[in-house]
PDB file of C-alpha atoms in Angstrom:
ATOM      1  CA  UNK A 907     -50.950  66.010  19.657  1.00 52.00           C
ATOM      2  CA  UNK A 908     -50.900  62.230  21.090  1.00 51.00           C
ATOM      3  CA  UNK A 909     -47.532  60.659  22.176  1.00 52.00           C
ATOM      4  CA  UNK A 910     -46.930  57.549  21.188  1.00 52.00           C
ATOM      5  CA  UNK A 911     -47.069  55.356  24.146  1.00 52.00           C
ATOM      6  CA  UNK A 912     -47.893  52.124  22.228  1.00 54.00           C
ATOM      7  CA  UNK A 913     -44.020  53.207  20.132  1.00 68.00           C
ATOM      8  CA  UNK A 914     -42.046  53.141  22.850  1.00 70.00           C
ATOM      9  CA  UNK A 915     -43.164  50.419  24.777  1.00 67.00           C
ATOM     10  CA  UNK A 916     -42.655  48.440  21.526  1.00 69.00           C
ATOM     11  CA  UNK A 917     -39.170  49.570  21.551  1.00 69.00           C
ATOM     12  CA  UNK A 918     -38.157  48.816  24.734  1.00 68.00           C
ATOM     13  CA  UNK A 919     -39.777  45.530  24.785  1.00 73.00           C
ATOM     14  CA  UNK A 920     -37.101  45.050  21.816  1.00 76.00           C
ATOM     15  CA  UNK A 921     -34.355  46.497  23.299  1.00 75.00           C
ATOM     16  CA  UNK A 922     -34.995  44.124  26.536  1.00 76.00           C
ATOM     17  CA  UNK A 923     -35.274  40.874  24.029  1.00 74.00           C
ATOM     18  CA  UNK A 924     -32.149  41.625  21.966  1.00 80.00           C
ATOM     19  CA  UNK A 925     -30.138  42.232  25.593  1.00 74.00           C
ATOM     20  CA  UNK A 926     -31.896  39.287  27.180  1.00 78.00           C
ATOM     21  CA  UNK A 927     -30.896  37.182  24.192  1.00 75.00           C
ATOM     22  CA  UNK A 928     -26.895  38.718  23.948  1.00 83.00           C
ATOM     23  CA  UNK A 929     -26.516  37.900  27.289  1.00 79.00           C
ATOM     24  CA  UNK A 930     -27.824  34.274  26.765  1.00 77.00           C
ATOM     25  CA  UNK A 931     -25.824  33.639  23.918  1.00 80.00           C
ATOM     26  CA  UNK A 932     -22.588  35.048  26.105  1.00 80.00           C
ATOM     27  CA  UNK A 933     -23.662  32.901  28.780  1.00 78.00           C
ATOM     28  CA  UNK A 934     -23.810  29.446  26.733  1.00 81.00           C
ATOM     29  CA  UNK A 935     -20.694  30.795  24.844  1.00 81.00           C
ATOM     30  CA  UNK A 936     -18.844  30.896  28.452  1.00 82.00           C
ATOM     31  CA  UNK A 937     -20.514  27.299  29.377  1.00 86.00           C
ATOM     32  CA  UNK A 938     -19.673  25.415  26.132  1.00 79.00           C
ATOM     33  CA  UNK A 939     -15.727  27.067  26.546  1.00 79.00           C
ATOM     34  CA  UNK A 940     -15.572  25.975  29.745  1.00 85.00           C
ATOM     35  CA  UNK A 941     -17.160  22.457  29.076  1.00 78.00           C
ATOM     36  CA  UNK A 942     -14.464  22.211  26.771  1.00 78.00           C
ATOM     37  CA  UNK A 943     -11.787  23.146  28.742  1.00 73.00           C
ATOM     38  CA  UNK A 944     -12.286  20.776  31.369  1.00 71.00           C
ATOM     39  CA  UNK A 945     -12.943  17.812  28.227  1.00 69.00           C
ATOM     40  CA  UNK A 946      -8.961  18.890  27.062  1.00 62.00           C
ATOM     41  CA  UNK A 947      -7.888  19.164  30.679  1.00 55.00           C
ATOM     42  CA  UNK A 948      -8.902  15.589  31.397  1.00 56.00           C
ATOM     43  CA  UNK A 949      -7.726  14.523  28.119  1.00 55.00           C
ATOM     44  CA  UNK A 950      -4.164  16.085  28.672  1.00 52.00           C
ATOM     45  CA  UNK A 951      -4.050  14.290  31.917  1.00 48.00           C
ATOM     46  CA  UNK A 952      -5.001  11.063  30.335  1.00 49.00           C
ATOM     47  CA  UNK A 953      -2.103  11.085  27.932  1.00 54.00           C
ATOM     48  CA  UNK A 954       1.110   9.852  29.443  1.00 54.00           C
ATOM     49  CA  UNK A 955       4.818  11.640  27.452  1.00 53.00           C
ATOM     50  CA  UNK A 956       7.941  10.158  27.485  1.00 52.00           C
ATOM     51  CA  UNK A 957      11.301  12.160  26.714  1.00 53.00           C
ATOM     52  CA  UNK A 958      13.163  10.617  23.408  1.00 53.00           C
ATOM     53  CA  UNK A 959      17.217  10.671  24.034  1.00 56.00           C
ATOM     54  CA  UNK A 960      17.080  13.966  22.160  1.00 54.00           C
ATOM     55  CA  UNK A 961      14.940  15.867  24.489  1.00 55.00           C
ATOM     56  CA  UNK A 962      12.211  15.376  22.664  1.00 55.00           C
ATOM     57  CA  UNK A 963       8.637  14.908  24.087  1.00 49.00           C
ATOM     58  CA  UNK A 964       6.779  12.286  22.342  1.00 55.00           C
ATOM     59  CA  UNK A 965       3.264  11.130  23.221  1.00 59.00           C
ATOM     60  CA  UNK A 966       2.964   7.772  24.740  1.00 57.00           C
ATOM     61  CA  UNK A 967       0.360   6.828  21.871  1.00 61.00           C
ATOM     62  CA  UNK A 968       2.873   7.232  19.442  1.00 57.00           C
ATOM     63  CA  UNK A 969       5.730   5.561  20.679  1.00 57.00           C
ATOM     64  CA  UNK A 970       3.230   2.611  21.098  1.00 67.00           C
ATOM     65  CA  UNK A 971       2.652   3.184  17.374  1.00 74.00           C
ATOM     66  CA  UNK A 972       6.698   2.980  16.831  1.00 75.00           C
ATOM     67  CA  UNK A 973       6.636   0.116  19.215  1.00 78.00           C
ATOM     68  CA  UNK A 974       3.712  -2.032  17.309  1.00 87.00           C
ATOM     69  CA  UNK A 975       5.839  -1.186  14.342  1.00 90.00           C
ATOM     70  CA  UNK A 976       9.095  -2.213  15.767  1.00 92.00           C
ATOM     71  CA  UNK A 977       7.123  -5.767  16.392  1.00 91.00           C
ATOM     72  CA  UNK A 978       5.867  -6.062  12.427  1.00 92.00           C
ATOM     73  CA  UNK A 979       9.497  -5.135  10.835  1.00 96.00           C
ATOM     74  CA  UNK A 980      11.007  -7.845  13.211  1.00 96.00           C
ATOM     75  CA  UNK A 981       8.611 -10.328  12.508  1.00 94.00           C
ATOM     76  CA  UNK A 982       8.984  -9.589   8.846  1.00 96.00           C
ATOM     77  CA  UNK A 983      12.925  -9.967   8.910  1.00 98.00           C
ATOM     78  CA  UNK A 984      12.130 -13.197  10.920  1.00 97.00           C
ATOM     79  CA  UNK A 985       9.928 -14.415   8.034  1.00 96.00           C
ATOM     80  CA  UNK A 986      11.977 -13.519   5.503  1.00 98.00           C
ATOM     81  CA  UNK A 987      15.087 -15.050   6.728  1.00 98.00           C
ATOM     82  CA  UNK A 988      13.532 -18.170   7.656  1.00 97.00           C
ATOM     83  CA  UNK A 989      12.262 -18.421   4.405  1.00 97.00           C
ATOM     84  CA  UNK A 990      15.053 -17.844   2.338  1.00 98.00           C
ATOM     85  CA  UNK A 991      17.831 -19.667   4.380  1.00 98.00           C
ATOM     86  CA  UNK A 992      15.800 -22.415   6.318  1.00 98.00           C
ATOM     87  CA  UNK A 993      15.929 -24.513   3.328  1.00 97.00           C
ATOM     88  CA  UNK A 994      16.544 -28.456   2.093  1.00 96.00           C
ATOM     89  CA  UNK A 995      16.207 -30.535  -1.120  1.00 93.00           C
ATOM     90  CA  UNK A 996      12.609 -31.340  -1.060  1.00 93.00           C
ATOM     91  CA  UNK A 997      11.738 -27.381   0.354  1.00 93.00           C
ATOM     92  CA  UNK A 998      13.825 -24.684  -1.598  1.00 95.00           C
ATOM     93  CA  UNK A 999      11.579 -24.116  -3.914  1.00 95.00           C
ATOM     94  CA  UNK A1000       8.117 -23.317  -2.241  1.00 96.00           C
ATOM     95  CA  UNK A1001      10.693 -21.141   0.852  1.00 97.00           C
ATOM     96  CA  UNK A1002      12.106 -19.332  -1.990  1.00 97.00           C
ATOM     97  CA  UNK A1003       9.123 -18.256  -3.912  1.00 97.00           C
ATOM     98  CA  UNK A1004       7.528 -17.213  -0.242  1.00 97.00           C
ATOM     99  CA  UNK A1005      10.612 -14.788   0.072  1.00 98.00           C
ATOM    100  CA  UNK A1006      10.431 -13.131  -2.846  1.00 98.00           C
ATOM    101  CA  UNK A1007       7.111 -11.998  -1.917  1.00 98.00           C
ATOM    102  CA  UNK A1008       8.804 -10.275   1.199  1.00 98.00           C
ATOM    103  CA  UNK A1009      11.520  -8.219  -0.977  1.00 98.00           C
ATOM    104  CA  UNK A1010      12.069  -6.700  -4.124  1.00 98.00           C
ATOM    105  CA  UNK A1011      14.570  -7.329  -6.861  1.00 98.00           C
ATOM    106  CA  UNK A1012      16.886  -7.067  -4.961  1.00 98.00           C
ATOM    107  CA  UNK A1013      16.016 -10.151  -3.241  1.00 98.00           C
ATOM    108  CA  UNK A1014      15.469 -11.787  -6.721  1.00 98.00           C
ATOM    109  CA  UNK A1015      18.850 -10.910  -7.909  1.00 98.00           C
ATOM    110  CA  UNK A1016      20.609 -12.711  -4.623  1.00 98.00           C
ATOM    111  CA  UNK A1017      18.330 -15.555  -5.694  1.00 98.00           C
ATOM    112  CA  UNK A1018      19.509 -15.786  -9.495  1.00 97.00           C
ATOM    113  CA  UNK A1019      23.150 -15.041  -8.071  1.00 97.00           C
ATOM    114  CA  UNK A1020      22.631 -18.517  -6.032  1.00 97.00           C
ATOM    115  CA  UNK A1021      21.562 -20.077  -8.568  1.00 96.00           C
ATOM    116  CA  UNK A1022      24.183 -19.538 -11.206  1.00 97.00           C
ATOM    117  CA  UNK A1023      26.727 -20.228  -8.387  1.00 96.00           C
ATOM    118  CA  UNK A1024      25.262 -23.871  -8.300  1.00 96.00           C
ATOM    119  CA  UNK A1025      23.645 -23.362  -4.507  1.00 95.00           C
ATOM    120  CA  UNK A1026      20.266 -24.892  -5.301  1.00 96.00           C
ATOM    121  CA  UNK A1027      22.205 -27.929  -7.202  1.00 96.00           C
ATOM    122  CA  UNK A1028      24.620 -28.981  -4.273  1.00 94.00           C
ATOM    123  CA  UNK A1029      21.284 -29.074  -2.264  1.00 93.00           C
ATOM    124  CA  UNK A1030      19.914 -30.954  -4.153  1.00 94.00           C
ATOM    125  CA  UNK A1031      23.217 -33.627  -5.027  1.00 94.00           C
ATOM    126  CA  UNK A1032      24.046 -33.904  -1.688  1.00 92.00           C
ATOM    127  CA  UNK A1033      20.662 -34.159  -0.201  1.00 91.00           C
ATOM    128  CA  UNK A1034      21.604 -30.939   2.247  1.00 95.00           C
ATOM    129  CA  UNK A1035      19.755 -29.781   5.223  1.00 96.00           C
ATOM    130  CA  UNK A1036      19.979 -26.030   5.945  1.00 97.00           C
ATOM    131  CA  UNK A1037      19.021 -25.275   8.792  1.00 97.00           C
ATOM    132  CA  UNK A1038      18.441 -21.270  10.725  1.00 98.00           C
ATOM    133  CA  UNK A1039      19.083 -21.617  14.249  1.00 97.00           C
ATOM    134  CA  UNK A1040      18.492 -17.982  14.905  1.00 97.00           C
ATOM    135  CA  UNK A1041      18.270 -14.652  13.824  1.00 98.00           C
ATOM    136  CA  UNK A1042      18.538 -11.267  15.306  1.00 98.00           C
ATOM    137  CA  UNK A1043      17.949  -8.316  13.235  1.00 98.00           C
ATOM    138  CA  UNK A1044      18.399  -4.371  14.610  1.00 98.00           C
ATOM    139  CA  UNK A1045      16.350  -2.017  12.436  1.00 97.00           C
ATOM    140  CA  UNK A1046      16.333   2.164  12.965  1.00 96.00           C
ATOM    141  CA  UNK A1047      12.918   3.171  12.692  1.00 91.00           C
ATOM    142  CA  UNK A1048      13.316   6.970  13.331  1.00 89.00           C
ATOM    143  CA  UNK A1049      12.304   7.501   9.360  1.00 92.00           C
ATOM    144  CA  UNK A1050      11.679   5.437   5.970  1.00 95.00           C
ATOM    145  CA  UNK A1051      13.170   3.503   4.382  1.00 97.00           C
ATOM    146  CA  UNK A1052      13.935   1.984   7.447  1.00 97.00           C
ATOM    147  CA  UNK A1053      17.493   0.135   7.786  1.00 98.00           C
ATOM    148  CA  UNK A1054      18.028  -2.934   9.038  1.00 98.00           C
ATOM    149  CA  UNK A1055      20.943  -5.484   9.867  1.00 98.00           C
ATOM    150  CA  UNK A1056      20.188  -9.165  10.841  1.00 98.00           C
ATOM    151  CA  UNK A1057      22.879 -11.704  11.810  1.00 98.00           C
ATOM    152  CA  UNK A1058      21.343 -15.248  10.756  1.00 98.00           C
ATOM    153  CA  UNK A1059      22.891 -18.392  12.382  1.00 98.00           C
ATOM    154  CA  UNK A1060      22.368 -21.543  10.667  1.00 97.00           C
ATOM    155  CA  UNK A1061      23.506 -25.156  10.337  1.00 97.00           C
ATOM    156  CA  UNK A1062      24.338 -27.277   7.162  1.00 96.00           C
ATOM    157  CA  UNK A1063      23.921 -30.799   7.578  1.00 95.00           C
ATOM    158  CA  UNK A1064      25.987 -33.188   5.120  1.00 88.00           C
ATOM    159  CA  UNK A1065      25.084 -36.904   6.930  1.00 84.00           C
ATOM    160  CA  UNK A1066      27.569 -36.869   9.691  1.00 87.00           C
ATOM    161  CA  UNK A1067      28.977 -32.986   9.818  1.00 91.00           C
ATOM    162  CA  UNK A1068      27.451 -30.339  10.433  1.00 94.00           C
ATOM    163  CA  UNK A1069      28.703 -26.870   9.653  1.00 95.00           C
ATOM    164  CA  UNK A1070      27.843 -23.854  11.826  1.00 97.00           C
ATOM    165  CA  UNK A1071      27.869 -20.711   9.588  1.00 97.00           C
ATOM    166  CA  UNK A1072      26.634 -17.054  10.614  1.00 98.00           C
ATOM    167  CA  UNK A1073      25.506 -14.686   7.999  1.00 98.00           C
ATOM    168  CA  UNK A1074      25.217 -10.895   8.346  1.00 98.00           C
ATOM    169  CA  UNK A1075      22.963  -8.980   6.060  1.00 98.00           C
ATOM    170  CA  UNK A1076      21.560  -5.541   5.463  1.00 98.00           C
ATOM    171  CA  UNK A1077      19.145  -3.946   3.599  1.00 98.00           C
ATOM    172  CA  UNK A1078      15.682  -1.418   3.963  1.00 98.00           C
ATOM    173  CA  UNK A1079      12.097  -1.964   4.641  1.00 98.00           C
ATOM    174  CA  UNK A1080       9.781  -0.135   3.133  1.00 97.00           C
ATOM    175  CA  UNK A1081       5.881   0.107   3.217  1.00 96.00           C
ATOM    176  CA  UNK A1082       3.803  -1.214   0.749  1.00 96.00           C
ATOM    177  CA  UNK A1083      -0.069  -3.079   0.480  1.00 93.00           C
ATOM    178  CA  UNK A1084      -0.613  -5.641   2.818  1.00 92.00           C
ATOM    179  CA  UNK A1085      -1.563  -8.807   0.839  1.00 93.00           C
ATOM    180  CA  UNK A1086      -2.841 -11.832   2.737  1.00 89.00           C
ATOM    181  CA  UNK A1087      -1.039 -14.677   2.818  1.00 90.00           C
ATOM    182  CA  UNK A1088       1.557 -13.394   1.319  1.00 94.00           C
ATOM    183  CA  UNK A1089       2.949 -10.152   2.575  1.00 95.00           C
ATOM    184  CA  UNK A1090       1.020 -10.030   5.742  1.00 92.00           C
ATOM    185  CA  UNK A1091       3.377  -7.289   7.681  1.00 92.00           C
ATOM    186  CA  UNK A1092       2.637  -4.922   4.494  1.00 93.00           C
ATOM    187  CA  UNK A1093       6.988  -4.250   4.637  1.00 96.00           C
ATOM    188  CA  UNK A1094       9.349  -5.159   2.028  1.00 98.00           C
ATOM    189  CA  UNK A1095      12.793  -5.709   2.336  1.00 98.00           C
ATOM    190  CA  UNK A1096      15.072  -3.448  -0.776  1.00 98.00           C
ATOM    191  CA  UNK A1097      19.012  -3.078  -0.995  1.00 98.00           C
ATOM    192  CA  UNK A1098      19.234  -6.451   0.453  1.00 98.00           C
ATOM    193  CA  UNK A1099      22.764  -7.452   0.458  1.00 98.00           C
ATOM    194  CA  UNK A1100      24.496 -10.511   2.084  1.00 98.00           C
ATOM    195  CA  UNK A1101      27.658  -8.615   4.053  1.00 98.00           C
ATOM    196  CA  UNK A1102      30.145 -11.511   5.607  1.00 98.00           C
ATOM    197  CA  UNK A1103      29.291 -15.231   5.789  1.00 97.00           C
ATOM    198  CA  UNK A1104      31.879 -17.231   8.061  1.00 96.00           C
ATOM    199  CA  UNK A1105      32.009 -20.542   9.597  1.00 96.00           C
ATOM    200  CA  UNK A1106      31.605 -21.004  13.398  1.00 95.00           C
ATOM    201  CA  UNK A1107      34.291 -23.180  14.078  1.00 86.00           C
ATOM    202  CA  UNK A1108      33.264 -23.801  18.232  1.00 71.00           C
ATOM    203  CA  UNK A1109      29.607 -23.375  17.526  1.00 62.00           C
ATOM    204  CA  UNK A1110      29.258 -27.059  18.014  1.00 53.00           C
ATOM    205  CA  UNK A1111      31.876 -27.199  21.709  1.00 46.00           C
ATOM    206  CA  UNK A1112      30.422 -23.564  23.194  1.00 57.00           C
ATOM    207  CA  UNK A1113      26.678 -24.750  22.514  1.00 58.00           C
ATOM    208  CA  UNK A1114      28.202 -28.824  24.134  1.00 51.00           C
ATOM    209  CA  UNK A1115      29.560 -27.830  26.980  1.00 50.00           C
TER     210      UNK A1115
END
């Protein structure tokens, strides 16, 4: 009877292959794991956290996010309430039809409101200059629609007087398309309501003196 040499040396040739070749793929397993590791390690200490008032720990790329944000709604307030109350005779029109495109109809309704109230035609009659001599707006940007309250200061020149009024208003912003030229922030303003208007009587002494 012959043994069969040729069999077994066949087999254990196997047998050493498939344990060579486990403990290869174990080994690049363990590398590529540890590669890894050190990539997330180096990427955790590359991130900087800041602690919200709440406790909460925020990464520093997304508070630069709210931040950048924070930048556009302002700048879109600032737009918007340039355009809609930095107005004269020759001007209204083209200022107003820019604002609209930064609010909704509740921006249009203010608008029509004006204009049945005779606004647009004492600017006009009287050849009025109305002037915005600043504007500071708060918004809370923690979740959308985001609020927002502005306080607009501006002047209304008839000849010789001048008026110093300051208007506080409130409203939402919400996202929507950007659309070049004319809603470049990609915000617009709903709920818009004008809250108190009143007349500065020492604007014009305080700002002299």
């Amino acid at each position: 009877m012959q043994i069969p040499y040729k069999n077994i040396f066949d087999v254990l040739r196997t047998n050493r292959f498939i344990v060579l070749a486990t403990v290869g793929c174990a080994a690049l397993v363990c590398i590529v794991a540890i590669v890894m590791t050190i990539k997330m390690h180096k990427a955790s200490q590359n991130n900087a956290f800041v602690v919200s008032d709440q406790g909460d720990v925020i990464p520093l790329k997304v508070v630069h996010q709210r931040e950048n944000f924070r930048v556009e709604a302002l700048s879109h307030l600032e737009l918007f309430h340039r355009y809609f109350y930095n107005i004269n005779a020759n001007s209204y029109k083209k200022q107003i039809e820019k604002a609209l495109w930064l609010g909704n109809n509740s921006v249009s309704d203010l608008f029509r409101q004006k204009q049945s109230e005779g606004v647009y035609n004492r600017l006009l009659q009287y050849s009025l200059v109305q002037h915005v001599i600043n504007i500071q707006s708060d918004i809370a940007i923690e979740s959308e629609p985001y609020q927002f309250k502005t306080i607009t200061t501006f002047q209304i020149n008839r000849g010789s007087i001048t008026d110093t009024y300051e208007l506080i208003s409130t409203g939402n912003l919400i996202h929507v398309d950007r659309n070049f030229p004319h809603n470049p922030h990609g915000l617009l303003i709903t709920d818009y309501f004008e809250n108190t208007l009143r007349k500065l009587e020492d604007y014009e002494m305080s700002h002299n003196k």
